[in-house]
Coordinates of C-alpha atoms (C1' of nucleotides) in Angstrom, one line a residue:
Chain A
M1 CA 10.4 -3.4 13.2
K2 CA 10.0 -0.6 12.9
K3 CA 8.6 0.6 15.8
K4 CA 10.8 -1.8 17.6
I5 CA 13.7 0.5 16.5
L6 CA 12.6 3.3 17.2
E7 CA 11.5 2.5 20.9
L8 CA 15.1 1.2 21.4
L9 CA 15.6 4.6 20.3
G10 CA 13.4 7.2 22.5
R11 CA 14.2 4.5 25.5
A12 CA 18.0 6.2 24.6
I13 CA 18.3 9.3 24.2
E14 CA 15.7 9.4 27.6
A15 CA 18.5 7.5 29.1
A16 CA 21.1 10.5 28.1
F17 CA 18.4 13.0 29.4
I18 CA 17.6 10.8 32.7
D19 CA 22.1 11.0 33.7
G20 CA 23.1 14.3 32.2
S21 CA 25.3 13.3 29.4
L22 CA 22.6 15.3 26.9
C23 CA 20.6 18.3 27.9
R24 CA 17.3 18.2 28.2
A25 CA 15.2 19.5 25.1
E26 CA 12.3 19.4 23.7
A27 CA 11.0 16.1 23.3
P28 CA 12.9 15.6 19.8
I29 CA 10.1 13.6 16.4
I30 CA 12.3 11.0 15.9
E31 CA 12.2 9.5 12.9
I32 CA 13.6 6.5 11.0
E33 CA 13.8 5.5 7.2
L34 CA 15.0 3.4 5.2
P35 CA 18.6 3.5 3.7
R36 CA 18.8 2.8 0.1
E37 CA 22.1 1.7 0.5
E38 CA 22.7 -1.5 2.3
N39 CA 26.1 -1.2 3.9
H40 CA 23.5 1.5 6.0
G41 CA 22.2 -0.9 7.7
D42 CA 18.4 -1.7 7.3
Y43 CA 16.9 1.3 9.4
A44 CA 19.3 5.1 10.2
T45 CA 17.9 8.4 12.2
N46 CA 19.3 11.3 12.0
I47 CA 18.0 11.9 14.9
A48 CA 21.8 13.2 16.4
M49 CA 22.2 16.0 13.6
I50 CA 18.6 17.3 14.2
L51 CA 19.6 17.3 18.1
A52 CA 22.9 18.7 17.4
K53 CA 21.3 21.6 17.1
T54 CA 20.0 22.8 21.1
Q55 CA 22.7 20.5 21.9
K56 CA 25.1 22.7 20.7
K57 CA 27.6 19.8 20.7
S58 CA 28.8 17.9 17.0
P59 CA 26.5 15.7 15.3
R60 CA 28.8 12.6 15.4
L61 CA 29.3 13.7 19.3
V62 CA 26.3 13.2 19.8
A63 CA 25.1 10.3 17.7
E64 CA 28.1 8.7 19.6
T65 CA 26.4 9.9 23.0
I66 CA 23.4 7.4 22.1
M67 CA 25.1 5.2 20.7
N68 CA 26.7 4.1 24.4
H69 CA 23.0 4.5 26.1
L70 CA 21.6 2.0 23.7
H71 CA 20.6 -1.1 24.7
C72 CA 20.8 -3.6 21.5
N73 CA 18.2 -6.1 23.3
G74 CA 19.0 -8.7 21.5
I75 CA 17.3 -6.8 18.5
L76 CA 20.5 -5.4 17.0
E77 CA 23.5 -6.7 15.5
K78 CA 25.4 -3.5 15.2
V79 CA 25.3 0.1 14.9
D80 CA 26.8 2.4 13.0
L81 CA 28.2 5.4 13.0
A82 CA 28.1 7.2 10.0
G83 CA 28.4 10.4 7.2
P84 CA 27.8 13.6 8.6
G85 CA 26.0 11.2 12.1
F86 CA 23.8 9.1 11.5
I87 CA 22.9 6.2 13.3
N88 CA 23.0 3.0 11.5
F89 CA 20.8 0.0 12.8
F90 CA 21.2 -3.6 12.2
V91 CA 19.2 -5.8 12.5
K92 CA 20.1 -9.4 13.3
K93 CA 19.5 -11.2 10.5
D94 CA 17.9 -14.2 11.6
L95 CA 15.5 -12.3 13.5
W96 CA 13.8 -11.0 10.3
V97 CA 12.1 -14.1 9.7
T98 CA 10.5 -14.5 12.8
L99 CA 8.3 -11.9 11.5
L100 CA 6.8 -14.2 8.9
E101 CA 4.9 -14.9 13.4
E102 CA 2.2 -12.5 12.7
V103 CA 1.5 -13.6 9.1
D104 CA 0.2 -16.7 11.2
L105 CA -1.4 -15.3 13.6
K106 CA -2.7 -12.4 12.2
G107 CA -3.7 -14.2 8.4
D108 CA -6.1 -12.7 5.9
A109 CA -5.9 -9.3 8.9
Y110 CA -2.8 -9.2 8.6
G111 CA -2.0 -5.9 7.9
R112 CA -4.7 -3.7 10.0
S113 CA -4.2 -1.8 12.0
D114 CA -5.9 0.1 14.7
L115 CA -4.7 3.7 13.9
G116 CA -7.6 4.9 13.4
S117 CA -8.9 3.8 17.2
G118 CA -12.4 3.8 15.4
Q119 CA -13.1 7.8 14.2
R120 CA -15.8 7.9 12.6
V121 CA -15.3 9.7 9.0
Q122 CA -16.8 9.9 5.6
V123 CA -15.3 9.8 1.9
E124 CA -18.0 12.1 -0.5
F125 CA -17.5 10.7 -3.5
V126 CA -18.0 10.6 -7.2
S127 CA -21.3 12.8 -6.5
A128 CA -22.4 13.5 -10.4
N129 CA -25.2 14.9 -10.6
P130 CA -27.5 12.8 -12.6
T131 CA -28.0 14.3 -15.7
G132 CA -26.4 11.6 -17.9
P133 CA -24.2 8.7 -17.3
L134 CA -20.9 8.5 -15.7
H135 CA -17.7 9.0 -17.5
I136 CA -13.8 8.7 -17.2
G137 CA -13.0 11.1 -14.9
H138 CA -16.2 10.1 -12.6
G139 CA -14.6 6.3 -12.6
R140 CA -10.9 8.3 -11.3
G141 CA -12.9 9.6 -8.6
A142 CA -15.2 6.4 -7.9
A143 CA -11.6 4.8 -7.5
V144 CA -9.7 6.6 -5.5
G145 CA -12.8 7.2 -2.9
D146 CA -13.4 3.4 -2.8
V147 CA -10.2 2.8 -2.5
L148 CA -9.3 5.2 0.4
S149 CA -12.6 4.3 2.3
R150 CA -11.2 0.2 2.2
I151 CA -7.8 1.7 3.4
L152 CA -9.1 3.7 5.9
E153 CA -11.2 1.0 7.4
A154 CA -8.8 -1.7 7.5
T155 CA -7.1 1.2 9.5
G156 CA -9.4 1.1 12.3
H157 CA -11.8 3.9 11.2
A158 CA -15.4 3.9 11.2
V159 CA -16.5 4.7 7.4
V160 CA -19.3 5.8 6.1
K161 CA -19.0 5.9 1.8
E162 CA -22.1 8.6 0.6
Y163 CA -23.4 9.8 -2.9
Y164 CA -24.6 14.2 -2.8
I165 CA -26.9 14.3 -5.4
N166 CA -27.1 18.4 -6.0
D167 CA -30.5 17.9 -7.4
A168 CA -32.2 21.1 -7.3
G169 CA -30.5 23.1 -9.2
N170 CA -30.0 24.5 -12.8
Q171 CA -29.1 21.1 -14.2
M172 CA -31.7 19.5 -13.4
A173 CA -34.3 21.2 -14.7
N174 CA -32.0 21.4 -17.6
L175 CA -32.2 18.0 -18.0
G176 CA -35.8 17.7 -17.9
K177 CA -35.7 20.4 -20.5
S178 CA -33.8 18.9 -22.8
V179 CA -35.8 15.5 -22.6
Y180 CA -38.8 17.8 -23.3
F181 CA -37.6 19.2 -26.1
R182 CA -36.4 16.0 -27.3
Y183 CA -40.1 14.4 -26.5
L184 CA -41.4 17.8 -28.3
E185 CA -39.4 17.0 -31.5
L186 CA -40.6 13.5 -31.7
L187 CA -43.4 14.5 -31.9
G188 CA -42.9 16.8 -34.9
Q189 CA -42.5 20.1 -33.0
S190 CA -39.0 21.2 -34.9
V191 CA -37.3 22.8 -32.4
S192 CA -33.7 24.4 -31.1
L193 CA -32.2 22.8 -27.9
P194 CA -31.7 26.0 -25.5
D195 CA -28.5 27.0 -23.9
G196 CA -27.0 24.8 -21.3
C197 CA -29.5 22.1 -22.5
Y198 CA -27.8 17.9 -22.6
R199 CA -27.3 16.6 -25.9
G200 CA -26.2 13.2 -26.2
D201 CA -28.2 10.4 -27.2
Y202 CA -29.9 8.9 -23.8
I203 CA -31.5 12.1 -23.8
I204 CA -33.6 10.8 -27.2
E205 CA -33.9 7.5 -25.5
L206 CA -35.6 8.8 -22.4
A207 CA -38.0 11.5 -24.8
R208 CA -39.1 8.4 -26.2
T209 CA -39.8 5.8 -23.3
M210 CA -41.6 9.3 -22.0
L211 CA -43.4 9.2 -25.4
D212 CA -44.5 5.3 -24.8
R213 CA -46.3 6.3 -22.1
H214 CA -47.8 9.9 -22.7
G215 CA -48.6 9.2 -25.8
A216 CA -48.9 13.0 -26.7
A217 CA -51.2 14.3 -24.0
L218 CA -48.1 16.4 -22.4
Q219 CA -47.2 18.2 -25.0
S220 CA -51.3 20.2 -24.8
T221 CA -50.4 21.2 -21.0
T222 CA -47.6 24.3 -19.8
P223 CA -43.5 23.9 -20.3
E224 CA -43.4 24.4 -16.8
E225 CA -46.4 21.9 -15.3
V226 CA -44.4 18.7 -17.7
I227 CA -40.8 20.0 -17.3
P228 CA -41.1 18.5 -13.2
L229 CA -42.5 15.4 -14.7
F230 CA -39.8 15.3 -17.1
T231 CA -37.2 15.8 -15.1
D232 CA -38.0 13.2 -12.3
Y233 CA -38.5 10.8 -15.1
A234 CA -35.1 11.3 -16.1
A235 CA -33.0 12.0 -13.0
G236 CA -34.3 8.4 -11.6
I237 CA -33.8 6.4 -15.1
I238 CA -30.0 8.0 -15.4
M239 CA -29.1 7.2 -10.9
E240 CA -30.8 4.1 -11.7
G241 CA -27.9 3.5 -14.5
I242 CA -24.9 5.3 -12.0
K243 CA -26.6 2.9 -9.4
E244 CA -25.7 -0.3 -12.3
D245 CA -22.1 1.4 -13.3
L246 CA -20.9 1.9 -10.0
R247 CA -22.1 -2.1 -8.9
I248 CA -20.4 -2.8 -11.7
F249 CA -17.4 -1.1 -10.9
G250 CA -17.0 -2.4 -7.5
V251 CA -18.6 0.3 -5.9
E252 CA -20.5 0.3 -3.2
F253 CA -22.4 3.4 -0.8
D254 CA -23.6 3.4 1.8
C255 CA -25.4 6.5 1.3
Y256 CA -27.1 8.5 -1.2
F257 CA -27.8 11.9 0.2
K258 CA -29.9 14.5 -1.9
E259 CA -29.6 18.3 -2.2
S260 CA -33.4 18.5 -1.8
E261 CA -33.5 16.9 2.0
L262 CA -31.6 19.5 2.9
H263 CA -33.7 21.8 1.3
K264 CA -36.6 19.9 3.2
D265 CA -35.3 20.1 7.2
R266 CA -34.5 24.1 6.4
G267 CA -30.8 23.2 6.3
V268 CA -29.6 26.4 4.4
F269 CA -31.9 28.0 7.1
N270 CA -30.8 27.2 9.8
L271 CA -27.1 27.1 8.8
L272 CA -27.3 30.9 7.9
E273 CA -29.1 31.6 11.5
T274 CA -26.5 29.6 12.9
L275 CA -24.4 32.1 10.6
R276 CA -25.4 35.1 11.2
S277 CA -25.6 34.5 15.1
R278 CA -21.8 33.6 14.8
A279 CA -22.0 37.3 13.0
F280 CA -20.2 35.4 9.5
V281 CA -23.3 37.6 7.0
Y282 CA -23.1 40.8 6.3
E283 CA -25.5 42.1 4.0
Q284 CA -24.1 43.9 1.1
E285 CA -25.9 45.2 -2.7
G286 CA -29.3 43.2 -1.5
A287 CA -27.8 40.6 -1.3
L288 CA -26.1 38.2 2.3
W289 CA -22.1 37.8 2.1
F290 CA -20.3 35.1 4.2
K291 CA -17.5 36.4 6.1
S292 CA -15.2 33.7 4.4
T293 CA -11.8 36.3 4.6
A294 CA -12.1 35.4 8.7
F295 CA -11.0 31.8 7.5
G296 CA -8.3 33.0 4.7
D297 CA -10.4 33.2 1.4
E298 CA -9.3 36.2 -0.3
K299 CA -12.6 37.7 -0.8
D300 CA -15.9 36.9 1.0
R301 CA -19.4 35.0 -0.9
V302 CA -23.0 35.5 -1.4
V303 CA -25.1 32.7 0.2
I304 CA -28.3 34.4 -0.3
R305 CA -28.0 35.6 -4.4
E306 CA -30.7 39.3 -4.9
T307 CA -32.7 37.0 -5.8
G308 CA -33.5 35.8 -2.3
E309 CA -32.4 32.1 -4.1
P310 CA -29.5 30.8 -2.3
T311 CA -26.2 29.6 -3.9
Y312 CA -25.4 25.7 -4.3
F313 CA -22.0 27.8 -1.6
A314 CA -24.7 28.1 0.7
G315 CA -26.2 24.5 0.3
D316 CA -22.6 23.7 0.7
I317 CA -22.1 25.1 4.1
A318 CA -25.4 23.2 5.2
Y319 CA -24.4 20.2 3.8
H320 CA -21.1 19.9 5.6
K321 CA -23.0 21.1 8.6
N322 CA -25.6 18.7 8.4
K323 CA -22.4 16.0 8.2
Y324 CA -20.6 16.7 11.2
E325 CA -24.3 16.8 13.0
R326 CA -24.5 13.5 11.9
G327 CA -21.6 12.0 13.9
F328 CA -19.1 12.1 11.1
D329 CA -15.5 13.1 13.3
K330 CA -13.7 13.8 9.9
V331 CA -15.6 14.6 6.6
I332 CA -13.1 14.3 3.3
D333 CA -14.9 15.0 0.0
I334 CA -13.3 14.0 -3.4
W335 CA -13.4 16.3 -6.4
G336 CA -12.6 16.9 -9.1
A337 CA -8.6 19.7 -9.9
D338 CA -10.8 22.4 -10.8
H339 CA -12.9 23.0 -8.0
H340 CA -9.8 23.5 -6.7
G341 CA -10.3 26.8 -5.8
Y342 CA -12.9 26.8 -4.2
I343 CA -11.5 25.0 -1.2
P344 CA -10.6 28.0 1.3
R345 CA -14.4 29.2 0.9
M346 CA -15.4 25.7 2.2
S347 CA -12.9 25.3 4.9
A348 CA -13.9 28.6 6.2
G349 CA -17.6 27.3 5.9
I350 CA -16.7 24.4 8.5
Q351 CA -14.3 27.2 10.7
A352 CA -17.6 29.1 10.9
L353 CA -19.0 26.4 12.4
G354 CA -16.6 26.0 14.8
R355 CA -15.3 22.8 13.2
S356 CA -11.1 22.7 13.2
R357 CA -9.3 23.1 9.2
D358 CA -8.3 19.3 9.8
D359 CA -11.9 18.5 10.3
L360 CA -12.6 18.3 6.4
K361 CA -9.6 17.0 3.6
I362 CA -9.9 17.6 0.3
V363 CA -8.5 15.0 -1.8
L364 CA -8.8 16.9 -5.5
V365 CA -8.6 13.9 -8.2
Q366 CA -6.6 14.8 -11.6
L367 CA -8.3 14.8 -15.3
V368 CA -7.8 11.4 -17.3
N369 CA -6.7 11.6 -20.2
L370 CA -8.3 9.3 -22.3
L371 CA -5.8 7.2 -25.4
R372 CA -5.9 4.8 -27.9
N373 CA -2.8 3.5 -29.3
G374 CA -1.4 6.6 -28.1
V375 CA -4.1 9.5 -30.0
P376 CA -5.9 10.6 -27.9
V377 CA -9.7 9.7 -27.4
A378 CA -11.7 12.5 -28.6
M379 CA -14.6 13.7 -25.8
S380 CA -17.1 16.8 -25.8
T381 CA -19.9 16.7 -23.7
R382 CA -21.0 19.2 -25.2
A383 CA -21.5 17.2 -28.3
G384 CA -23.3 14.4 -26.3
E385 CA -19.7 12.5 -27.6
F386 CA -17.7 11.8 -24.6
V387 CA -16.8 8.0 -23.7
T388 CA -18.4 6.9 -20.8
L389 CA -17.6 4.3 -17.5
R390 CA -19.2 1.6 -18.5
E391 CA -17.5 1.7 -22.4
V392 CA -15.0 1.8 -20.3
I393 CA -15.4 -1.3 -18.0
D394 CA -17.2 -2.8 -21.0
E395 CA -13.8 -2.8 -23.6
V396 CA -10.8 -3.4 -19.9
G397 CA -12.9 -4.2 -17.3
A398 CA -12.9 -3.6 -13.9
D399 CA -9.5 -4.6 -12.5
A400 CA -7.9 -2.8 -15.5
A401 CA -9.7 0.1 -14.8
R402 CA -9.5 0.1 -11.0
Y403 CA -5.6 -0.2 -10.9
N404 CA -4.6 1.9 -13.9
F405 CA -6.9 4.6 -11.8
L406 CA -4.9 4.0 -8.7
M407 CA -1.3 3.8 -10.4
R408 CA -0.8 7.9 -10.3
R409 CA -0.9 9.8 -7.7
S410 CA -4.2 11.4 -8.1
N411 CA -3.5 14.4 -7.8
S412 CA -2.0 14.9 -11.1
H413 CA -3.3 14.2 -14.9
L414 CA -3.3 10.5 -15.2
D415 CA -3.1 8.9 -18.8
F416 CA -5.0 5.8 -19.5
D417 CA -4.6 3.7 -22.6
L418 CA -7.3 1.2 -23.9
E419 CA -5.4 -0.4 -25.7
I420 CA -2.7 -1.2 -23.1
A421 CA -4.8 -1.7 -20.1
K422 CA -6.3 -4.4 -21.6
K423 CA -3.3 -6.0 -23.1
Q424 CA -2.3 -8.8 -21.4
S425 CA 1.2 -8.3 -21.4
D426 CA 4.3 -6.8 -19.5
E427 CA 2.7 -3.1 -21.0
N428 CA 0.2 -4.1 -18.8
P429 CA 1.2 -3.7 -15.0
V430 CA -2.1 -5.5 -13.2
Y431 CA -1.9 -8.4 -15.7
Y432 CA 2.2 -9.0 -13.8
V433 CA 0.7 -9.3 -9.9
Q434 CA -1.9 -11.1 -10.5
Y435 CA -0.1 -13.5 -11.7
A436 CA 2.1 -13.3 -9.0
H437 CA -0.9 -14.3 -7.0
A438 CA -1.8 -17.0 -9.6
R439 CA 2.4 -18.1 -9.8
I440 CA 1.9 -17.9 -5.9
V441 CA -1.1 -20.7 -5.7
N442 CA 0.4 -22.6 -7.8
I443 CA 3.7 -23.1 -6.4
L444 CA 1.5 -24.2 -3.2
K445 CA -0.5 -26.9 -5.4
T446 CA 1.8 -28.2 -6.5
A447 CA 3.3 -28.6 -3.2
A448 CA -0.2 -30.5 -2.3
D449 CA 0.1 -32.7 -5.0
R450 CA 2.9 -33.8 -4.0
G451 CA 2.0 -33.8 0.1
Y452 CA 2.9 -30.5 1.8
G453 CA 0.0 -28.8 3.4
V454 CA 0.5 -25.1 3.7
P455 CA 2.6 -24.9 7.2
R456 CA 1.8 -23.5 10.6
Y457 CA 4.8 -21.0 11.6
G458 CA 5.8 -22.9 14.0
E459 CA 6.2 -25.8 11.9
I460 CA 9.3 -24.3 9.7
N461 CA 12.5 -23.9 10.3
A462 CA 12.4 -20.3 9.7
G463 CA 16.2 -20.5 10.3
L464 CA 17.3 -21.8 6.3
L465 CA 15.6 -19.0 4.7
T466 CA 19.1 -17.8 4.6
E467 CA 19.2 -16.4 0.9
P468 CA 19.3 -12.4 -0.3
E469 CA 15.9 -12.8 -1.7
E470 CA 14.4 -14.5 1.4
H471 CA 15.7 -11.5 3.5
E472 CA 14.1 -9.0 0.7
L473 CA 10.4 -10.6 0.7
V474 CA 10.4 -11.0 4.8
K475 CA 11.1 -7.3 5.0
M476 CA 8.6 -6.8 2.2
I477 CA 5.9 -8.6 3.5
D478 CA 7.2 -6.4 7.1
R479 CA 6.8 -3.1 5.9
Y480 CA 3.3 -3.6 4.5
P481 CA 1.5 -2.6 7.8
E482 CA 3.6 0.9 7.7
L483 CA 2.6 1.0 4.6
I484 CA -1.3 1.0 4.9
E485 CA -1.0 3.4 7.8
G486 CA 1.2 5.7 5.5
C487 CA -2.2 5.6 3.1
A488 CA -4.6 6.5 5.6
L489 CA -2.5 8.8 7.3
S490 CA -1.6 10.8 3.7
L491 CA -4.9 9.8 0.9
E492 CA -2.6 8.4 -1.1
P493 CA -3.7 4.8 -1.7
H494 CA -1.5 4.6 -4.9
R495 CA 1.2 4.0 -2.8
I496 CA -0.3 0.5 -3.0
T497 CA 0.1 0.2 -6.8
F498 CA 4.1 1.3 -5.9
Y499 CA 4.2 -1.7 -3.2
L500 CA 2.5 -4.0 -5.0
N501 CA 5.0 -4.0 -7.9
G502 CA 8.0 -3.7 -6.2
L503 CA 6.5 -7.3 -4.0
A504 CA 5.5 -8.9 -6.8
A505 CA 8.9 -7.9 -8.6
L506 CA 10.7 -10.0 -5.6
L507 CA 8.0 -12.0 -5.9
H508 CA 8.8 -13.8 -9.6
S509 CA 12.8 -13.2 -9.3
Y510 CA 12.4 -15.1 -6.3
Y511 CA 11.0 -18.0 -8.2
N512 CA 13.0 -17.5 -10.9
K513 CA 15.8 -18.0 -9.4
H514 CA 15.6 -20.9 -6.3
R515 CA 13.1 -23.8 -6.5
V516 CA 9.9 -23.4 -3.9
V517 CA 8.9 -26.7 -4.2
S518 CA 12.1 -29.4 -3.9
D519 CA 13.8 -33.0 -2.4
D520 CA 14.8 -30.9 1.3
G521 CA 11.0 -31.5 2.6
E522 CA 12.1 -29.1 5.7
L523 CA 13.6 -26.5 3.2
T524 CA 10.1 -27.4 1.2
K525 CA 7.9 -26.0 4.2
A526 CA 10.1 -22.9 5.3
R527 CA 9.7 -21.4 1.8
L528 CA 5.7 -22.6 1.5
F529 CA 5.0 -20.6 4.6
L530 CA 7.0 -17.7 3.1
V531 CA 5.5 -18.1 -0.5
Y532 CA 1.9 -17.9 1.3
S533 CA 2.7 -15.1 3.7
I534 CA 3.3 -13.3 0.0
G535 CA 0.3 -14.6 -1.4
V536 CA -1.5 -13.4 1.8
V537 CA -0.1 -9.3 1.2
L538 CA -1.0 -9.5 -2.0
R539 CA -4.2 -10.6 -1.6
S540 CA -4.8 -8.2 1.1
A541 CA -3.3 -5.5 -1.3
L542 CA -5.5 -6.2 -4.3
G543 CA -8.5 -6.2 -1.9
L544 CA -7.9 -3.2 -0.6
L545 CA -7.6 -1.8 -4.5
G546 CA -10.7 -3.7 -5.2
V547 CA -8.8 -6.1 -7.5
A548 CA -9.2 -9.2 -8.3
A549 CA -6.2 -12.0 -6.7
P550 CA -7.3 -14.4 -9.1
D551 CA -6.1 -18.6 -8.2
R552 CA -5.0 -19.0 -12.7
M553 CA -5.1 -17.1 -14.8
Chain B
rG1 C1' -3.7 40.3 -14.7
rG2 C1' -4.2 38.0 -9.4
rG3 C1' -4.3 32.6 -7.0
rC4 C1' -3.3 26.8 -7.4
rG5 C1' -0.4 22.9 -9.6
rA6 C1' 3.2 20.9 -12.4
rU7 C1' 8.9 20.5 -14.3
rU8 C1' 12.5 14.4 -13.1
rA9 C1' 15.9 8.9 -18.1
rG10 C1' 13.1 8.3 -25.4
rC11 C1' 7.6 7.9 -23.2
rU12 C1' 4.5 7.6 -18.4
rC13 C1' 5.3 8.5 -13.6
rA14 C1' 7.6 6.9 -7.8
rG15 C1' 10.6 9.4 -5.0
rU16 C1' 9.1 7.4 2.9
rU17 C1' 7.2 15.3 3.8
rG18 C1' 15.3 17.9 5.0
rG19 C1' 19.5 12.4 4.4
rA20 C1' 23.9 9.1 2.0
rU21 C1' 26.0 6.9 -4.6
rA22 C1' 18.5 10.2 -8.0
rG23 C1' 14.3 5.3 -9.0
rA24 C1' 10.2 2.0 -11.3
rG25 C1' 7.8 0.3 -15.3
rC26 C1' 7.8 0.6 -20.3
rG27 C1' 10.3 1.6 -25.3
rU28 C1' 15.2 0.3 -26.9
rU29 C1' 20.3 -3.3 -27.4
rG30 C1' 21.9 -8.4 -25.9
rG31 C1' 20.7 -13.1 -23.0
rC32 C1' 18.1 -17.5 -19.5
rC33 C1' 12.6 -23.0 -20.9
rU34 C1' 14.7 -31.2 -20.2
rC35 C1' 12.9 -27.7 -13.9
rC36 C1' 7.0 -25.3 -9.5
rG37 C1' 2.8 -21.3 -15.9
rG38 C1' 8.4 -17.6 -19.9
rA39 C1' 1.1 -12.9 -18.8
rG40 C1' 7.8 -14.6 -16.2
rC41 C1' 13.8 -14.0 -15.0
rC42 C1' 18.6 -11.4 -16.2
rA43 C1' 21.5 -8.4 -18.1
rA44 C1' 23.0 -2.9 -20.2
rA45 C1' 22.6 1.4 -22.1
rG46 C1' 20.2 5.9 -20.6
rG47 C1' 20.2 12.1 -15.7
rU48 C1' 23.4 19.7 -15.6
rC49 C1' 15.9 16.9 -11.2
rG50 C1' 13.1 23.6 -15.5
rC51 C1' 16.9 28.5 -15.6
rG52 C1' 19.3 31.4 -11.6
rG53 C1' 20.0 32.4 -6.8
rG54 C1' 19.5 31.9 -1.2
rU55 C1' 18.6 28.8 3.8
rU56 C1' 22.2 24.5 6.2
rC57 C1' 26.4 19.9 8.3
rG58 C1' 23.2 18.5 3.7
rA59 C1' 18.3 20.4 -1.4
rA60 C1' 14.2 17.3 -6.1
rU61 C1' 12.2 18.4 -1.5
rC62 C1' 11.4 24.7 1.5
rC63 C1' 12.0 30.1 0.2
rC64 C1' 12.7 34.8 -3.8
rG65 C1' 13.1 35.4 -8.8
rC66 C1' 12.2 33.5 -14.0
rA67 C1' 10.8 30.4 -18.3
rU68 C1' 6.9 26.7 -20.0
rC69 C1' 2.0 24.3 -19.8
rG70 C1' -2.8 23.3 -17.3
rC71 C1' -6.4 24.6 -13.9
rC72 C1' -9.4 28.3 -11.4
rC73 C1' -10.6 33.5 -11.0
rU74 C1' -20.3 34.4 -11.1
rC75 C1' -24.8 36.6 -7.2
rC76 C1' -22.7 28.8 -12.5
rA77 C1' -23.3 24.0 -10.2

RNA sequence: GGGCGAUUAGCUCAGUUGGAUAGAGCGUUGGCCUCCGGAGCCAAAGGUCGCGGGUUCGAAUCCCGCAUCGCCCUCCA
């Protein structure tokens, strides 16, 4: 409906330009909004106030001129001029319900669009190194990345979900070392773990498995020789665990990309050649620097250390170069918010490769504050005491966990209370929405018991849906495709949970006030179709969140 | 010291990118099952949008200053 109004408005302004009643100006960006106030109509625009400046006329006069060129086309009931120059559109009441036909035509595809027109997008997220199990912060990143991917896919993008394994750095060496020392410990040696080592119990378990497999044999060779064995073994096992956790959480990646692969293909070397040929690197103090200040970074960054080793940053640019070489039009990285200072240099990196700044989008995910009954749960990675994602899923379930992770803008801190998340009460929003779906299924079942199937749109008299609640519901359903497009454009998945909460509230309210299945056959059919349509939208939206839409609870 | 982000109801947070009388959930108070599932509904109370300036027809939103909090400032990853 919004698009139809936009079209009418655009045509009216164009007509005014043509007959000279408005001076032709630069094509203005026409915006239409949903007014809060009911007597401000179904849609409103401030276009007259924006045009007023260039037209050198009063906003109200401009508005009147536009309104005179407006053809209602059987869509609009009336058009008002209001306030300082708003144009308020009132859509014909009986037109709204006809929008439900869209749900009938598209079925489960309702809400999908071709906004992205097949654009190839890569979403990279989680990307935790296999040095330990995923914790709750990774879980939030996983939820955001996965849901964003689903949203982009639903809006016509060709999406690839990727997990980057940074397996060539110090952290992996430390992992091997940690297991190695625990192994020695199990053999009776007294050892003190060096700095940077991991201390969780899982390290000891890994050491014990190594002991079972190799006995004491690995003790007699030099550490340099055997530590890689420990590293490979531990990383493999931990990575399997991570994949399993993600699977249980409902997240499946299309691609796991290892940093070591990059080095095999001399990716970093190739990158440096590219940068050198474009004169974006220089030597100073024995190191090689990337001129990131050329693209707005606050200082240049080292890519090759004095020691001859490439920095992590060098590897990361090479990785992003590789991404674009694989043909992605757009790359989205999901990072922990503590990496925000890293954005300018990464952006500089891809721009030095000749990409536009817009080809890389970075979504920051803030920390999760884990609580139990309002009391913070102590977490310290150093001490090896942290709540893993797996523990959270086991306790509250994947649905509640995912939904809770998406209830806030990813950019802001999130309080996650374990007790509330598993409570099956009104304190827990996920049940509120799921219950709405179960309720609809139950209504349809009751109807079926009385001989009513779900009707097609063509079989109902939509004009019977005249209650205010029905009007609100139809508007809400109509808004759904726009909502999903908005999520895709802004990369903000949390809008879905807010929308769902609103839609579920309307449904519950409607249910309490009006009977769907009644003695009036025609009315029953019309309401059944409305309720069925809400069910389609709930299923679609919950599907995008990766949360179940249960038939009964 | 520099940079980034935050500051909105008792609590946790939205606010459609500058619109009209600022919203939701929880919590509080009071109501609603003869009836498609009460995991629900209805109603009420609750606000100097951190503070002070500025920009304009119009500011929670944009600009400047200040305060408080968090994060980042390595040739670490």
